[in-house]
Tab-separated table of C-alpha atoms in Angstrom:
chain	number	residue	atom	x	y	z
A	1	UNK	CA	16.313	54.751	97.893
A	2	UNK	CA	18.691	56.094	100.517
A	3	UNK	CA	20.853	53.000	100.273
A	4	UNK	CA	21.041	53.330	96.507
A	5	UNK	CA	22.142	56.960	96.806
A	6	UNK	CA	24.753	56.050	99.388
A	7	UNK	CA	26.012	53.258	97.150
A	8	UNK	CA	26.363	55.669	94.209
A	9	UNK	CA	28.252	58.136	96.386
A	10	UNK	CA	30.504	55.319	97.556
A	11	UNK	CA	31.222	54.269	93.960
A	12	UNK	CA	32.028	57.848	92.932
A	13	UNK	CA	34.378	58.249	95.891
A	14	UNK	CA	36.021	54.919	95.086
A	15	UNK	CA	36.588	55.935	91.454
A	16	UNK	CA	37.997	59.315	92.487
A	17	UNK	CA	40.295	57.658	95.001
A	18	UNK	CA	41.531	55.208	92.353
A	19	UNK	CA	42.191	57.998	89.856
A	20	UNK	CA	44.049	60.076	92.433
A	21	UNK	CA	46.111	57.066	93.530
A	22	UNK	CA	47.031	56.159	89.946
A	23	UNK	CA	47.871	59.753	88.974
A	24	UNK	CA	49.907	60.539	92.116
A	25	UNK	CA	53.296	59.697	90.471
A	26	UNK	CA	52.566	62.081	87.597
A	27	UNK	CA	51.715	64.862	90.036
A	28	UNK	CA	54.938	64.053	91.916
A	29	UNK	CA	56.906	64.471	88.697
A	30	UNK	CA	55.178	67.809	88.011
A	31	UNK	CA	55.840	69.010	91.557
A	32	UNK	CA	59.497	67.934	91.413
A	33	UNK	CA	59.960	69.755	88.116
A	34	UNK	CA	58.312	72.914	89.480
A	35	UNK	CA	60.386	72.838	92.691
A	36	UNK	CA	63.618	72.453	90.707
A	37	UNK	CA	62.624	75.253	88.321
A	38	UNK	CA	61.785	77.580	91.212
A	39	UNK	CA	64.941	76.675	93.192
A	40	UNK	CA	62.784	75.380	96.075
A	41	UNK	CA	65.434	73.504	98.064
A	42	UNK	CA	63.049	72.581	100.888
A	43	UNK	CA	60.517	71.164	98.430
A	44	UNK	CA	63.218	69.143	96.661
A	45	UNK	CA	64.446	67.744	99.979
A	46	UNK	CA	60.974	66.250	100.504
A	47	UNK	CA	60.678	64.829	96.989
A	48	UNK	CA	64.190	63.508	96.269
A	49	UNK	CA	66.101	60.771	98.065
A	50	UNK	CA	69.506	62.357	97.447
A	51	UNK	CA	71.431	59.443	98.923
A	52	UNK	CA	69.755	56.964	96.572
A	53	UNK	CA	70.121	59.427	93.693
A	54	UNK	CA	73.874	59.768	94.287
A	55	UNK	CA	74.199	55.998	94.363
A	56	UNK	CA	72.386	55.667	91.043
A	57	UNK	CA	74.636	58.263	89.411
A	58	UNK	CA	78.014	57.079	90.722
A	59	UNK	CA	78.616	54.483	88.026
A	60	UNK	CA	77.047	56.549	85.238
A	61	UNK	CA	78.897	59.839	85.592
A	62	UNK	CA	82.593	59.399	84.988
A	63	UNK	CA	85.483	61.676	85.819
A	64	UNK	CA	86.799	63.572	82.801
A	65	UNK	CA	89.897	61.826	81.415
A	66	UNK	CA	93.177	63.286	82.718
A	67	UNK	CA	95.368	65.112	80.207
A	68	UNK	CA	97.948	62.933	78.519
A	69	UNK	CA	101.448	63.289	79.892
A	70	UNK	CA	104.698	63.184	78.092
A	71	UNK	CA	106.712	59.986	78.225
A	72	UNK	CA	109.404	61.499	80.451
A	73	UNK	CA	107.093	63.463	82.747
A	74	UNK	CA	107.973	62.901	86.407
A	75	UNK	CA	104.356	63.671	87.447
A	76	UNK	CA	103.052	60.602	85.631
A	77	UNK	CA	101.319	57.738	87.463
A	78	UNK	CA	103.373	56.534	90.451
A	79	UNK	CA	105.676	53.629	89.716
A	80	UNK	CA	105.639	50.537	91.940
A	81	UNK	CA	109.457	50.643	92.218
A	82	UNK	CA	109.930	54.366	92.896
A	83	UNK	CA	106.699	55.086	94.843
A	84	UNK	CA	105.078	51.839	96.059
A	85	UNK	CA	102.633	53.591	98.425
A	86	UNK	CA	101.489	55.970	95.689
A	87	UNK	CA	100.993	53.091	93.280
A	88	UNK	CA	98.881	51.162	95.809
A	89	UNK	CA	96.822	54.273	96.614
A	90	UNK	CA	96.171	54.844	92.914
A	91	UNK	CA	95.158	51.201	92.424
A	92	UNK	CA	92.623	51.413	95.283
A	93	UNK	CA	91.025	54.714	94.194
A	94	UNK	CA	88.236	53.083	92.078
A	95	UNK	CA	87.141	51.016	95.097
A	96	UNK	CA	87.313	53.715	97.741
A	97	UNK	CA	84.251	55.699	96.656
A	98	UNK	CA	81.564	52.955	96.732
A	99	UNK	CA	82.797	51.845	100.182
A	100	UNK	CA	81.919	55.247	101.652
A	101	UNK	CA	78.280	56.001	100.777
A	102	UNK	CA	77.944	58.560	103.570
A	103	UNK	CA	80.770	60.798	102.327
A	104	UNK	CA	79.915	63.994	100.424
A	105	UNK	CA	79.068	63.540	96.776
A	106	UNK	CA	82.064	63.543	94.415
A	107	UNK	CA	82.604	66.762	92.506
A	108	UNK	CA	81.522	65.142	89.244
A	109	UNK	CA	78.021	64.514	90.689
A	110	UNK	CA	77.445	67.991	92.110
A	111	UNK	CA	75.923	69.457	88.895
A	112	UNK	CA	73.250	66.735	88.947
A	113	UNK	CA	72.248	67.432	92.557
A	114	UNK	CA	71.610	71.177	92.349
A	115	UNK	CA	68.096	72.522	91.649
A	116	UNK	CA	69.192	73.807	88.230
A	117	UNK	CA	70.842	70.478	87.393
A	118	UNK	CA	67.820	68.473	88.509
A	119	UNK	CA	65.566	70.720	86.432
A	120	UNK	CA	67.639	69.893	83.355
A	121	UNK	CA	67.791	66.176	84.178
A	122	UNK	CA	64.022	65.738	84.671
A	123	UNK	CA	63.548	67.271	81.219
A	124	UNK	CA	66.063	64.898	79.624
A	125	UNK	CA	69.108	67.179	79.383
A	126	UNK	CA	72.560	67.065	80.908
A	127	UNK	CA	73.069	69.705	83.612
A	128	UNK	CA	73.737	73.020	81.932
A	129	UNK	CA	72.886	71.738	78.442
A	130	UNK	CA	69.201	72.742	78.295
A	131	UNK	CA	68.252	75.609	75.968
A	132	UNK	CA	66.940	78.851	77.496
A	133	UNK	CA	63.278	78.742	78.403
A	134	UNK	CA	60.678	81.038	76.867
A	135	UNK	CA	59.174	83.664	79.184
A	136	UNK	CA	56.303	82.355	81.343
A	137	UNK	CA	52.825	82.657	79.874
A	138	UNK	CA	50.394	85.176	81.279
A	139	UNK	CA	46.637	85.132	81.822
A	140	UNK	CA	44.740	82.199	80.340
A	141	UNK	CA	47.902	80.897	78.703
A	142	UNK	CA	49.310	80.229	82.152
A	143	UNK	CA	46.512	77.765	82.868
A	144	UNK	CA	47.031	75.851	79.615
A	145	UNK	CA	50.855	75.937	79.735
A	146	UNK	CA	51.147	72.439	81.325
A	147	UNK	CA	49.204	70.976	78.418
A	148	UNK	CA	51.672	72.423	75.904
A	149	UNK	CA	54.784	71.188	77.711
A	150	UNK	CA	56.338	67.817	76.808
A	151	UNK	CA	54.850	65.053	78.921
A	152	UNK	CA	56.917	62.158	80.245
A	153	UNK	CA	56.068	58.764	78.858
A	154	UNK	CA	55.170	55.992	81.286
A	155	UNK	CA	57.680	53.154	81.298
A	156	UNK	CA	56.247	51.235	84.252
A	157	UNK	CA	53.512	51.717	86.821
A	158	UNK	CA	53.326	49.673	89.988
A	159	UNK	CA	51.895	49.953	93.456
A	160	UNK	CA	55.206	51.119	94.925
A	161	UNK	CA	57.356	52.083	91.933
A	162	UNK	CA	56.790	54.069	88.760
A	163	UNK	CA	59.192	54.924	85.942
A	164	UNK	CA	58.919	57.832	83.537
A	165	UNK	CA	60.969	58.369	80.385
A	166	UNK	CA	61.892	61.857	79.198
A	167	UNK	CA	63.999	63.098	76.302
A	168	UNK	CA	64.856	66.443	74.728
A	169	UNK	CA	62.506	67.522	71.900
A	170	UNK	CA	63.578	65.993	68.618
A	171	UNK	CA	66.055	63.584	70.239
A	172	UNK	CA	64.037	60.440	71.065
A	173	UNK	CA	67.164	58.283	71.382
A	174	UNK	CA	68.500	60.241	74.387
A	175	UNK	CA	66.090	58.829	76.965
A	176	UNK	CA	66.446	59.549	80.676
A	177	UNK	CA	64.482	57.220	82.963
A	178	UNK	CA	63.233	58.582	86.290
A	179	UNK	CA	62.165	56.111	88.991
A	180	UNK	CA	59.778	57.236	91.722
A	181	UNK	CA	59.047	55.212	94.846
A	182	UNK	CA	55.928	55.517	96.969
A	183	UNK	CA	56.736	56.599	100.527
A	184	UNK	CA	53.157	57.321	101.692
A	185	UNK	CA	49.648	56.814	100.353
A	186	UNK	CA	49.901	59.693	97.875
A	187	UNK	CA	53.550	60.660	98.289
A	188	UNK	CA	56.220	59.624	95.782
A	189	UNK	CA	59.971	60.280	95.900
A	190	UNK	CA	62.605	60.294	93.157
A	191	UNK	CA	65.067	57.508	93.997
A	192	UNK	CA	66.861	56.645	90.750
A	193	UNK	CA	67.891	58.243	87.474
A	194	UNK	CA	69.168	56.288	84.485
A	195	UNK	CA	70.989	58.608	82.132
A	196	UNK	CA	71.017	58.076	78.366
A	197	UNK	CA	74.010	56.327	76.905
A	198	UNK	CA	76.144	58.912	75.175
A	199	UNK	CA	79.246	58.176	73.114
A	200	UNK	CA	82.453	58.855	74.974
A	201	UNK	CA	84.383	61.841	73.789
């Protein structure tokens, strides 16, 4: 009888462990979203691999196009005959950034790396493009608020990697994919973001 009871307890513990292990990425997403919303920089530092995140964004976030110059403008792109060093420097600019992964993030990536920008990104918006949020619920509504919020859809679940897809309400074609990597038994870290393809302006 005692052995049977112990076996039942063991099975219950095993099931609970399996559920907690499988649901850990979802809780990581919820915690990351809450930390970004509450401007918790220390919490975000534990849940985001910013170096990997910058690397994933480098080729997706482009510099805004420079203003067009007049044909006779002397400030136009350096000419190989008049300014050979300037022309070479300009030609090497696209290759300089990936060769220096430890340098500070380019200015174009900064909006994506702030708490406010991350909060928009994990909800499927561009930084600064999310609509204003309604006031927080009070009382019992505060407990049920997570059930009313949009949930991320699961793109992939693995032992060490999980991908969630999020998009703004009513815009299912603008999908942002968030990749989390397991760094401990129940700890997951955001390591990659794939932004939706948007038409160039």
